[in-house]
CSV table of C-alpha atoms in Angstrom, one decimal:
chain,number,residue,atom,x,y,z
A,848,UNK,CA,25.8,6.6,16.3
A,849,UNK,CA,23.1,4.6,18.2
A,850,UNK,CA,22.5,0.8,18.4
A,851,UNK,CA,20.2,-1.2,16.4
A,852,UNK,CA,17.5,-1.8,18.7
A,853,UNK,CA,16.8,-5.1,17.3
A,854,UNK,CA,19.9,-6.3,17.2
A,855,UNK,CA,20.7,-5.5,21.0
A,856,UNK,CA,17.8,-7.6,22.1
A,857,UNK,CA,18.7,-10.4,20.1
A,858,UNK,CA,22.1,-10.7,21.2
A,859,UNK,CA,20.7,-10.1,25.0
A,860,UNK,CA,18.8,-13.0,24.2
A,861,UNK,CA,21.5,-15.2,23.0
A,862,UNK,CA,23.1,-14.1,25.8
A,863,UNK,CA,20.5,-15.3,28.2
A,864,UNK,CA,19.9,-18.3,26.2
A,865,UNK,CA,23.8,-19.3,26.7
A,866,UNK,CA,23.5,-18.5,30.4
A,867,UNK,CA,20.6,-21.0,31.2
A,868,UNK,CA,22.4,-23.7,29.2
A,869,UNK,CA,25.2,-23.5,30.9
A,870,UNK,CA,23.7,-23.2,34.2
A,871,UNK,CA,21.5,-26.4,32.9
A,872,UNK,CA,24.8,-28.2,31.9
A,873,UNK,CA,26.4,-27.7,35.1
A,874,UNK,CA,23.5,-29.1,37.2
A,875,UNK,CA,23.0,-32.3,34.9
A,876,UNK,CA,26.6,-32.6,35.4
A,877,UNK,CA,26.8,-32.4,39.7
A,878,UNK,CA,23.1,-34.6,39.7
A,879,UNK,CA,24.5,-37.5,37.0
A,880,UNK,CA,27.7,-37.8,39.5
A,881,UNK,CA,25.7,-37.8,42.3
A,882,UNK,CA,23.0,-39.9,41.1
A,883,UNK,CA,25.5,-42.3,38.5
A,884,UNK,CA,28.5,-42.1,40.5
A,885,UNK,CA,30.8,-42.9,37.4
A,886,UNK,CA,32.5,-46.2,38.6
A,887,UNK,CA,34.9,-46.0,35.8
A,888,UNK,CA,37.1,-43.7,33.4
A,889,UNK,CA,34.1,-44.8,30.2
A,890,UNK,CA,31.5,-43.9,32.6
A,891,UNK,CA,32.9,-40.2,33.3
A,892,UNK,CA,33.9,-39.8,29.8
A,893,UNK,CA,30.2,-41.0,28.8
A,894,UNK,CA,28.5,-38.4,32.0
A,895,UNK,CA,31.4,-35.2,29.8
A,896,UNK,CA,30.0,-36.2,26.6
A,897,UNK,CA,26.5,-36.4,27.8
A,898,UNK,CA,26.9,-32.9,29.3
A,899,UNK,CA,28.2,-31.3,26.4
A,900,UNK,CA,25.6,-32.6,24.3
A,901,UNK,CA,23.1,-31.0,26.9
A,902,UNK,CA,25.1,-27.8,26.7
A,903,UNK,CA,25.1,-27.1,23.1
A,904,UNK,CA,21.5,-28.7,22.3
A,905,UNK,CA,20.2,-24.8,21.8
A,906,UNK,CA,22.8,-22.7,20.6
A,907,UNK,CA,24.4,-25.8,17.9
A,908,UNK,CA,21.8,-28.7,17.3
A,909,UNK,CA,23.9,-30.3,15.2
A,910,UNK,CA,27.1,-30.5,17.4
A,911,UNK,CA,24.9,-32.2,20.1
A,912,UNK,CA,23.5,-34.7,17.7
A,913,UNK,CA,27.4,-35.4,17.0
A,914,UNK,CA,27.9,-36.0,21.0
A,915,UNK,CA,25.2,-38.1,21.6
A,916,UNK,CA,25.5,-40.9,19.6
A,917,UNK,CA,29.4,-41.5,21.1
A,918,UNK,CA,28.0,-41.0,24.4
A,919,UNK,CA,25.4,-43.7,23.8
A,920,UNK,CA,27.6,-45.8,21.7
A,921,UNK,CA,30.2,-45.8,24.6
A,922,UNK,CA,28.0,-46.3,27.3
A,923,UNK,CA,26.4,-49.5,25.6
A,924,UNK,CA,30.2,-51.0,24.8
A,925,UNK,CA,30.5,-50.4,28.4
A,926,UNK,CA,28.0,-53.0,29.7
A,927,UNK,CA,26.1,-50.0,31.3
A,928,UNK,CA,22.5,-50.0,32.3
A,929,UNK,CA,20.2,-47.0,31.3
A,930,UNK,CA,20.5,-44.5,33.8
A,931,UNK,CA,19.7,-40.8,34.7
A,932,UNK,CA,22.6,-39.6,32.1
A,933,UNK,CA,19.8,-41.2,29.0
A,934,UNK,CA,18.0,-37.9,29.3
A,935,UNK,CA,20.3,-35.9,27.4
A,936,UNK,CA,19.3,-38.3,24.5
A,937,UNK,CA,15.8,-37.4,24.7
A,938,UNK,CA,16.7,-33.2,24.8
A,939,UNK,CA,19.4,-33.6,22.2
A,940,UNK,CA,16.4,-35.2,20.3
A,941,UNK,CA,13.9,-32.3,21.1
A,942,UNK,CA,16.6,-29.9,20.4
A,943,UNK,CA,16.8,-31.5,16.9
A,944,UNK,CA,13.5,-30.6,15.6
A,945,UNK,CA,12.6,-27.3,18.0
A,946,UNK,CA,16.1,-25.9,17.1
A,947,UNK,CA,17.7,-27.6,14.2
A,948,UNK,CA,17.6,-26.6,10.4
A,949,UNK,CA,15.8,-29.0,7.7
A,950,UNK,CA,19.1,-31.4,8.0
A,951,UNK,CA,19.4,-31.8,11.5
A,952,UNK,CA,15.3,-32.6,11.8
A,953,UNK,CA,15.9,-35.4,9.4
A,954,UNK,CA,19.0,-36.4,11.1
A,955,UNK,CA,17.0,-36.2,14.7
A,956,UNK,CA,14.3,-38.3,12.8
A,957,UNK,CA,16.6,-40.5,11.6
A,958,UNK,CA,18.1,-41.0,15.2
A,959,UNK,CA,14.7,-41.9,16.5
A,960,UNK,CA,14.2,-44.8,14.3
A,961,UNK,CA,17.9,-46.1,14.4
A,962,UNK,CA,18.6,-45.5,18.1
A,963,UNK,CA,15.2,-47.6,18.9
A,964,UNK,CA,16.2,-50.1,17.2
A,965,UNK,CA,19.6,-49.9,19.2
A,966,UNK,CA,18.5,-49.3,22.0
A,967,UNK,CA,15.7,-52.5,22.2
A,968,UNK,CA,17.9,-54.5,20.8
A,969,UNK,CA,20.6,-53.5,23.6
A,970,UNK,CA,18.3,-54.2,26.4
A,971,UNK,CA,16.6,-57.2,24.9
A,972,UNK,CA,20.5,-58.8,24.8
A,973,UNK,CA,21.1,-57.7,28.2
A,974,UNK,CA,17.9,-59.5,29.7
A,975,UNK,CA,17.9,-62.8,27.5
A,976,UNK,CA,21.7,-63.0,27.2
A,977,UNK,CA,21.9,-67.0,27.2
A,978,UNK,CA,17.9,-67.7,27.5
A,979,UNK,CA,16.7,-69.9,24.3
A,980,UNK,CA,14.8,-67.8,22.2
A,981,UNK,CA,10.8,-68.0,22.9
A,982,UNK,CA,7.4,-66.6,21.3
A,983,UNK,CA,7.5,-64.8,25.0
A,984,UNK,CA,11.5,-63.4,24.1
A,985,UNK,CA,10.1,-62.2,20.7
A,986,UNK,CA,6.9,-60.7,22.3
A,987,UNK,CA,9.5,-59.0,24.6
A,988,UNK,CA,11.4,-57.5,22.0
A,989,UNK,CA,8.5,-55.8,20.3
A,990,UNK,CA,7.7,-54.4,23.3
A,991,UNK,CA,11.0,-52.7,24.0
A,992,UNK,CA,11.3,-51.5,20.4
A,993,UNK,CA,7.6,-50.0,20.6
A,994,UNK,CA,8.9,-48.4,24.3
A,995,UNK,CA,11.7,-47.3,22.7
A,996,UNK,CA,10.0,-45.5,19.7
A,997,UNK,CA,7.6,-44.0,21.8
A,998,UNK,CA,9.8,-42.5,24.7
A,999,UNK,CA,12.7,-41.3,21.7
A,1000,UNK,CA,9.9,-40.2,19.0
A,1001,UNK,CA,7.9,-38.8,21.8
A,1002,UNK,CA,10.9,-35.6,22.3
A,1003,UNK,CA,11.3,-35.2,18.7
A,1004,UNK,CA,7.6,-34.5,18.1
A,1005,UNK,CA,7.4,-32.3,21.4
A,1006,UNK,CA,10.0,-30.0,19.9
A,1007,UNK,CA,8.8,-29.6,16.3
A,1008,UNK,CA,5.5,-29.0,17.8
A,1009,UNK,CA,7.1,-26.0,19.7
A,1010,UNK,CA,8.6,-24.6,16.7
A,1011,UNK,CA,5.6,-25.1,15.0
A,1012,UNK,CA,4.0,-22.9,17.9
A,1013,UNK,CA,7.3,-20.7,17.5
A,1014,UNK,CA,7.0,-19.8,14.2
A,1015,UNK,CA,3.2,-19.6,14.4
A,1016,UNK,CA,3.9,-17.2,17.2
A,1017,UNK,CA,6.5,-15.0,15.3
A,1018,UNK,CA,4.3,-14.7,11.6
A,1019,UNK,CA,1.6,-13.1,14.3
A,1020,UNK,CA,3.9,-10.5,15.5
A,1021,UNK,CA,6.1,-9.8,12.5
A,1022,UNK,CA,1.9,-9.2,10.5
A,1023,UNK,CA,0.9,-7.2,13.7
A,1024,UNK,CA,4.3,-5.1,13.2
A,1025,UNK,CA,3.8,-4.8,9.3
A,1026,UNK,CA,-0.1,-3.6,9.9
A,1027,UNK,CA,1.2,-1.0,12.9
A,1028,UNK,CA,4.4,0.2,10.2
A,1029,UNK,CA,1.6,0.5,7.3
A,1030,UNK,CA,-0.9,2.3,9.9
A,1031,UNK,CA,1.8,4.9,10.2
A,1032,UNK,CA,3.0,5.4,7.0
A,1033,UNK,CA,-1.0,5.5,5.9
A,1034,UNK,CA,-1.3,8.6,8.6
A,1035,UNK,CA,1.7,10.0,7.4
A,1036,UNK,CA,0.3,10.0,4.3
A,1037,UNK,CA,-2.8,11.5,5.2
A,1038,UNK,CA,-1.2,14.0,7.1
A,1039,UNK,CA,1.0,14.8,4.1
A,1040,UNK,CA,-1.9,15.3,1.6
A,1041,UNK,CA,-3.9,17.7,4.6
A,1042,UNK,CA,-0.8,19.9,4.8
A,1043,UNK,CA,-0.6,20.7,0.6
A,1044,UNK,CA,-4.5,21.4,1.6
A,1045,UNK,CA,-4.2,23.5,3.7
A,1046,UNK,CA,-1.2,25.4,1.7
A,1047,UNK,CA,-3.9,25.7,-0.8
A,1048,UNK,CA,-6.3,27.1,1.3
A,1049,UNK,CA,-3.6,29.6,2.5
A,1050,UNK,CA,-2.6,30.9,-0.7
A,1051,UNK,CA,-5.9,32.4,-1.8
A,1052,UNK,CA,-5.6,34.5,1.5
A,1053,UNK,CA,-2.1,35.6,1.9
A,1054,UNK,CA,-1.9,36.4,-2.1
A,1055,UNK,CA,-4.9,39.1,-0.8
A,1056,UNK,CA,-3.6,40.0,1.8
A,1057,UNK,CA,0.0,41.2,-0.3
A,1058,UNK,CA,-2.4,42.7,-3.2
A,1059,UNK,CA,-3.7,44.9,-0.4
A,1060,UNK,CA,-0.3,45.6,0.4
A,1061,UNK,CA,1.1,46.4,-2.8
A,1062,UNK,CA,-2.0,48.6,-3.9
A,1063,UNK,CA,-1.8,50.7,-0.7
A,1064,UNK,CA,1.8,51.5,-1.1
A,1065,UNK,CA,1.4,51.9,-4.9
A,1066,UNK,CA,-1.4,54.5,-4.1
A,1067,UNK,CA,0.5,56.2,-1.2
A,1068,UNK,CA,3.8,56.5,-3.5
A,1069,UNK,CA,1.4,58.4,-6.0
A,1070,UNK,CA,-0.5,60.7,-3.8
A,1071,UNK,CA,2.1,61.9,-1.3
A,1072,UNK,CA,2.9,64.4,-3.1
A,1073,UNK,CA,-0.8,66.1,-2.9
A,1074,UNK,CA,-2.7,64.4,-0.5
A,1075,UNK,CA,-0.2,63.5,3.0
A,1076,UNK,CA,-3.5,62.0,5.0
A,1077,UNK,CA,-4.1,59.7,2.1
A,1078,UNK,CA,0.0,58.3,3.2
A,1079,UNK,CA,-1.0,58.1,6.8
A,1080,UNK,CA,-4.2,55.8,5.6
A,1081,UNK,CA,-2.2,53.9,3.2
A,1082,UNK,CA,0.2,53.3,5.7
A,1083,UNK,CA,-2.1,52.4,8.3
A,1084,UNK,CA,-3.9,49.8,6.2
A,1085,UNK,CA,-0.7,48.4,4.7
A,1086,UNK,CA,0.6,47.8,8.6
A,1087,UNK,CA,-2.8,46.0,9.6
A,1088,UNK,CA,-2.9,44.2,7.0
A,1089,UNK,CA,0.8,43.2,7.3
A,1090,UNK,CA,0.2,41.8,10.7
A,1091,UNK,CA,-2.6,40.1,9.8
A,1092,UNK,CA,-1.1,38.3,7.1
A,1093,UNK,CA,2.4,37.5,9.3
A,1094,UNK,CA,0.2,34.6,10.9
A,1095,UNK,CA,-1.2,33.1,7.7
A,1096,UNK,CA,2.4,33.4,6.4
A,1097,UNK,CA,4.1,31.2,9.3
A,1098,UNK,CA,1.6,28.7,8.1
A,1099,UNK,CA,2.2,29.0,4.7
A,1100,UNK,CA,6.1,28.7,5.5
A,1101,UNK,CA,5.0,25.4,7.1
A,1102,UNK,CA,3.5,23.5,4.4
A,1103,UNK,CA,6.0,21.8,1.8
A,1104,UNK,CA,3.9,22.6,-1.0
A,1105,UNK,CA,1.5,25.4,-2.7
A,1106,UNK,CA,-1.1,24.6,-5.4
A,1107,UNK,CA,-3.6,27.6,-6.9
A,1108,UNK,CA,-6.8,27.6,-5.3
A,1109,UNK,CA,-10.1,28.4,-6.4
A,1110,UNK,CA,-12.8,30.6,-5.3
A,1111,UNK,CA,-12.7,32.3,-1.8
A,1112,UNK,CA,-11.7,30.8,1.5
A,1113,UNK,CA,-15.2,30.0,4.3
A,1114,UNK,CA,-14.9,32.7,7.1
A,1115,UNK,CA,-16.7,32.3,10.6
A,1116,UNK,CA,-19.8,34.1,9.1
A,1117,UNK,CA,-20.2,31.0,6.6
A,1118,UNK,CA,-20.8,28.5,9.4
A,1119,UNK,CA,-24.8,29.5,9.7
A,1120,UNK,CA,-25.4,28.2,6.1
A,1121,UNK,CA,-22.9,25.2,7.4
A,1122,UNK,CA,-25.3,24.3,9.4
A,1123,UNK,CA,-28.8,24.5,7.4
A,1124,UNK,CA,-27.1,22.4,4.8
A,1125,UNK,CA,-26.3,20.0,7.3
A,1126,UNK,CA,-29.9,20.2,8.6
A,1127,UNK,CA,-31.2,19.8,5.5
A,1128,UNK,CA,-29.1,16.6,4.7
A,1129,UNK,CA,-30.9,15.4,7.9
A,1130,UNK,CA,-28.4,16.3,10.5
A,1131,UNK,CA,-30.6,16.7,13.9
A,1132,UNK,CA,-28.3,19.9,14.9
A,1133,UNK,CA,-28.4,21.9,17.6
A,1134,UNK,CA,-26.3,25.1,17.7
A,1135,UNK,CA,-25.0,27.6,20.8
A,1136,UNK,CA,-22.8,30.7,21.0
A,1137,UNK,CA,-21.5,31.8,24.0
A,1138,UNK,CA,-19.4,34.5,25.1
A,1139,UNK,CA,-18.4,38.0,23.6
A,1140,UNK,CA,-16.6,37.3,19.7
A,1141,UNK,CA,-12.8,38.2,19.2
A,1142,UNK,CA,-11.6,38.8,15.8
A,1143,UNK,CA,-9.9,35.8,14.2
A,1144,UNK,CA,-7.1,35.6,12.1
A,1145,UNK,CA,-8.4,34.3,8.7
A,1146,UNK,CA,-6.2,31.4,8.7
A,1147,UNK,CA,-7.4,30.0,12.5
A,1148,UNK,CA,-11.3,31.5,10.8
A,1149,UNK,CA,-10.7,28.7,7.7
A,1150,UNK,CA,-9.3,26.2,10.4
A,1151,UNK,CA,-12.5,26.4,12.8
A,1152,UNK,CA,-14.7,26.1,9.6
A,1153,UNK,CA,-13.1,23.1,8.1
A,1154,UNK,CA,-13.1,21.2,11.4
A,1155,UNK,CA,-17.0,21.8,12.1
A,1156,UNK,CA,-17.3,20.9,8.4
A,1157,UNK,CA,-15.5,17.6,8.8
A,1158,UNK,CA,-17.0,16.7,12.3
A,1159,UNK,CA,-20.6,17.5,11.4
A,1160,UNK,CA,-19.9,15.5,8.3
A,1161,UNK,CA,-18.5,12.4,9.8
A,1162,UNK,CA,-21.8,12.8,13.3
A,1163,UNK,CA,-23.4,12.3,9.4
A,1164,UNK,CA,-22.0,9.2,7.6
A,1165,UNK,CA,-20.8,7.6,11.1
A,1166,UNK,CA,-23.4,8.7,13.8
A,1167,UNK,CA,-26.5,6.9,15.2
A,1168,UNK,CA,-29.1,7.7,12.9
A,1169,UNK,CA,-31.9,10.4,13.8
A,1170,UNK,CA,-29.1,11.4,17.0
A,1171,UNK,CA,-29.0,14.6,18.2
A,1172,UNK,CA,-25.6,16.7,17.1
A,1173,UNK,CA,-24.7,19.6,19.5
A,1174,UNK,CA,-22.4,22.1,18.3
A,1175,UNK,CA,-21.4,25.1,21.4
A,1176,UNK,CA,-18.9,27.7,20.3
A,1177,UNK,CA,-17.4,29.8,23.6
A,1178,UNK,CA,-15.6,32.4,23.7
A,1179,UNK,CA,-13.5,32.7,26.7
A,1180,UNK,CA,-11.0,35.1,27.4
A,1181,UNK,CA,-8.6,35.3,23.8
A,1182,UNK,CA,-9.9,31.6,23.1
A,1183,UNK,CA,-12.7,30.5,21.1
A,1184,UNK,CA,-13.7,26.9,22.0
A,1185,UNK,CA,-15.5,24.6,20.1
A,1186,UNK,CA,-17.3,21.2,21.1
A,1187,UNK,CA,-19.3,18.8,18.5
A,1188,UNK,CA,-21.2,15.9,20.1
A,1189,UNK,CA,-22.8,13.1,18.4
A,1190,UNK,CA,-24.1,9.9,19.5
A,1191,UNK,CA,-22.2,7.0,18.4
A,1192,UNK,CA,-24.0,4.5,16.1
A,1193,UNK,CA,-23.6,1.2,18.4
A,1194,UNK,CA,-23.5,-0.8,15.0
A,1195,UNK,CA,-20.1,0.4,14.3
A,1196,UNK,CA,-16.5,-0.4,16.3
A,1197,UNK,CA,-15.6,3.0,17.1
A,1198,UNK,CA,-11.8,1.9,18.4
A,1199,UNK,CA,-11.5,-0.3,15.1
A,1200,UNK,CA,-10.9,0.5,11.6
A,1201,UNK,CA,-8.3,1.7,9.4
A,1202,UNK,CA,-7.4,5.8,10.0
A,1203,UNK,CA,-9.2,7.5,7.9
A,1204,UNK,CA,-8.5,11.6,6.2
A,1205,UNK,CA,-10.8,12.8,9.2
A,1206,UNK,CA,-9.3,12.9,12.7
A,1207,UNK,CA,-5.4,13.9,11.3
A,1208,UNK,CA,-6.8,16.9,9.0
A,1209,UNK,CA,-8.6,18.4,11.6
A,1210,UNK,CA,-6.2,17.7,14.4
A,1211,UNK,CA,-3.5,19.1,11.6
A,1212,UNK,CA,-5.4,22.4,11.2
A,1213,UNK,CA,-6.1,22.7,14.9
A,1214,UNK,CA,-2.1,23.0,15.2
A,1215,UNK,CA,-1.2,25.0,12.7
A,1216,UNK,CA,-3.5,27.6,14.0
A,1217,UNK,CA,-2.1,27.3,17.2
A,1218,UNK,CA,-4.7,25.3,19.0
A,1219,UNK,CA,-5.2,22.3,20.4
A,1220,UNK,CA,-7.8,19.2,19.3
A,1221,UNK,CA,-8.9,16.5,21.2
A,1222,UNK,CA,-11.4,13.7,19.6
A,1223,UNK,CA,-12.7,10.6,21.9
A,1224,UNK,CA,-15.5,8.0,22.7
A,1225,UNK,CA,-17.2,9.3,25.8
A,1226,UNK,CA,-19.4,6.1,26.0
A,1227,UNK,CA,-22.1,5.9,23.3
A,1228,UNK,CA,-20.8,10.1,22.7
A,1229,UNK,CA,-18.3,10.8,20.4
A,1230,UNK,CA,-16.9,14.5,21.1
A,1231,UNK,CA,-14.5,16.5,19.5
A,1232,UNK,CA,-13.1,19.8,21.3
A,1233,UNK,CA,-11.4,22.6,19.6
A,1234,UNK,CA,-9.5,25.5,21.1
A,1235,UNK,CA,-8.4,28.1,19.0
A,1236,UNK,CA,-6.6,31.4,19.8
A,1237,UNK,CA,-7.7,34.7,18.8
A,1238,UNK,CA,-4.6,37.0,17.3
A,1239,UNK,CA,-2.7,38.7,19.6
A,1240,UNK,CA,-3.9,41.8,18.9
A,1241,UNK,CA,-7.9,41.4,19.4
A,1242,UNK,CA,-6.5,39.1,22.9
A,1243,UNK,CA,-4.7,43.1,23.9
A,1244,UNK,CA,-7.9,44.7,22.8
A,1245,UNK,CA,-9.8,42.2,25.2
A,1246,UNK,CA,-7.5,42.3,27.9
A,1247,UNK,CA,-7.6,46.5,27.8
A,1248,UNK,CA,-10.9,46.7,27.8
C-alpha cells in the first residue's frame, strides 16, 4: 500500500513548520534573558509565558492569544517597562489574523483595540504618575493611544494581508491543478473515442480477411476429392491471408470496443486523390516518394492514410494561409517514413490551446501499427514525422533480395 502523496508533504511541512518555531522560541528565549535579564521570579515567569506564546503562534493561534494577555497583564502589575519581550505581542497579533480561524481574527482585532487602550493608558500613568493633569498630559495621551494603535494594528493587518496573498496563492494552484486534471481526462477521452475508431475501421478488414478464409477452406473441403492442386491453392491463400490478418487482429484485440463500419477502408493507392482534394480545397501541396515500396499490412496502410488525412487537414484549418505543405514518403529499409510540413500561421499560439481530436488520433494510430509519431513547432514549421513498419514478411523479402 503506498502513501498519499499529499498527505506526506503536508505533514513534512507541519513538521518543518514546528521545527522553525521551536528553534524561534528557543532564540527569543536566550536573547530576552540576555537582553531583559529577568531581575525577578514575575519577570521570568512573564519572558516563559512570552515564549510560549511565540512558540505556538503558528501551529495554535488561539492558545497564544490565551498566553499573551497574562504575560502582558503580569508584566504591567509588575511595574515593568516595555522591553524586547513586547514583540511576542506584536507576532501573537500577526499570527491571529495570518493563522487564526474567523474567531481568533476577531479576538486578535479585538486585542488591538483593547490592548491600545491598555497599553497608553499604562505608559501615560507611568510618565505623569503625580503631574497635575494638563492640555499637554491630554495631548500626550492621544499620542500614545494613536502609537499604540498603529504599532499593535500595524501586525494584525500585516498578517491578514499575508493570508490574503496565501489564499490568493493557493485558488491559483488548486485552478491550475483542476485545468491540468481536466486536460488529462479530456485526452483520455479523446484517446478513448480514437480507439472505438479505429476498432471500426479494423472490423471492415479482418471480417474480409476471415470471409477469405472461410470460403477457401469451404471450397478446398469440396474439391479435394477431384481436384488436389485446387487444396494446395486453397491452402496457400488461406495461410497468406491468415498472416496477413494476425496483425490487424492484435489490433483489433486492443481496442475495448467494435462498431459496424461502412463502406471500404482507404489503402496507400487512395492517397493520390487525397491529395487533389486537398489541392483543390486550396492546399499549396507538394508531394515526393522516395525509395523502393514494401507491401503494407492493411491495418498500418489505413493508419498512414488517416494520419496524412488529419495532418493535411489541420496544415488546412490551422496553417499560414497560401503556405506551402510538403508531404515526402521514404522508404528505407522495412520502414516507410512519412514527414508533413506546413508553415505555421503566426496569428495563432501554437503551444496554447485546449487538445484537440488531432495530435492523440494520429499519434494513437501511429502505435498501434507499430510505429512511432512525432509532431513539433520547428520555428514558424510545424512538422509531423511518421514511421511505420512494413510486415515482417515483405521486411524478409527485402532483406533476401
Amino acid at each position: 500500500m503506498q502513501a498519499d502523496p499529499v498527505a506526506s508533504a503536508d505533514v513534512a511541512r507541519r513538521r518543518h513548520r514546528l521545527t522553525v518555531d521551536a528553534i524561534v522560541a528557543v532564540m527569543f528565549f536566550v536573547v530576552g534573558t540576555v537582553a531583559g535579564t529577568p531581575a525577578s521570579v514575575v519577570g521570568f515567569g512573564v519572558l516563559v509565558l512570552f515564549t510560549a506564546a511565540v512558540a505556538l503562534r503558528r501551529e495554535a493561534p488561539p492558545a497564544a492569544l490565551g498566553l499573551a494577555w497574562p504575560a502582558a497583564l503580569l508584566q504591567m502589575a509588575s511595574g515593568a517597562g516595555p522591553g524586547f519581550v513586547d514583540i511576542a505581542v506584536l507576532a501573537v497579533l500577526f499570527a491571529t489574523s495570518a493563522y487564526g480561524d474567523r474567531v481568533t481574527r476577531l479576538a486578535g482585532l479585538a486585542s488591538v483595540a483593547v490592548g491600545s487602550l491598555t497599553a497608553a493608558g499604562y505608559l501615560f500613568l507611568q510618565a505623569h504618575r503625580g503631574a497635575p493633569i494638563t492640555a499637554a498630559t491630554w495631548a500626550s495621551l492621544a499620542t500614545l493611544l494613536v502609537g499604540c494603535v498603529a504599532v499593535l494594528g500595524l501586525a494584525w493587518t500585516l498578517g491578514l494581508l499575508l493570508r490574503t496573498w496565501r489564499t490568493a496563492r493557493d485558488s491559483r494552484r488548486e485552478g491550475l491543478r483542476a485545468l491540468e486534471e481536466h486536460r488529462q481526462a479530456q485526452r483520455a477521452v479523446v484517446v478513448e473515442q480514437e480507439r472505438s475508431r479505429i476498432a471500426r475501421d479494423m472490423h471492415d478488414v479482418v471480417a474480409h480477411s476471415l470471409a477469405v478464409v472461410i470460403a477457401q477452406a469451404d471450397g478446398a473441403r469440396y474439391a479435394r476429392a477431384t481436384d488436389a492442386a485446387a487444396v494446395d491453392s486453397a491452402l496457400v491463400t488461406i495461410s497468406a491471408t491468415a498472416r496477413a490478418a494476425l496483425a490487424d487482429v492484435r489490433v483489433l484485440l486492443a481496442q475495448l470496443r467494435q462498431d459496424d463500419t461502412v463502406g471500404p477502408q482507404p489503402t496507400l493507392a487512395d492517397l493520390p486523390p487525397l491529395a487533389a482534394q486537398m489541392r483543390a480545397a486550396g492546399l499549396a501541396l507538394s508531394w515526393s516518394e522516395t525509395g523502393e515500396p514494401l507491401p503494407l499490412g492493411s491495418g498500418a496502410q489505413l493508419a498512414v492514410y488517416r494520419i496524412i488525412q488529419e495532418a493535411l487537414t489541420n496544415a488546412l484549418r490551422h496553417g499560414a494561409p497560401g503556405g506551402e505543405v510538403r508531404v515526402a514518403l521514404g522508404w528505407t529499409g522495412a520502414d516507410l517514413a512519412v514527414s508533413i510540413e506546413n508553415a505555421l500561421d503566426p496569428g495563432r499560439d501554437a503551444a496554447g490551446g485546449d487538445v484537440g481530436h488531432g495530435l492523440p488520433g494520429m499519434r494513437e494510430r501511429a502505435v498501434l501499427a507499430g510505429g512511432t509519431l512525432n509532431a513539433e513547432a520547428d520555428g514558424d514549421r510545424f512538422r509531423v514525422r511518421v514511421a511505420v513498419p512494413a510486415t515482417p514478411a515483405a521486411a524478409s523479402a527485402r532483406e533476401t533480395a
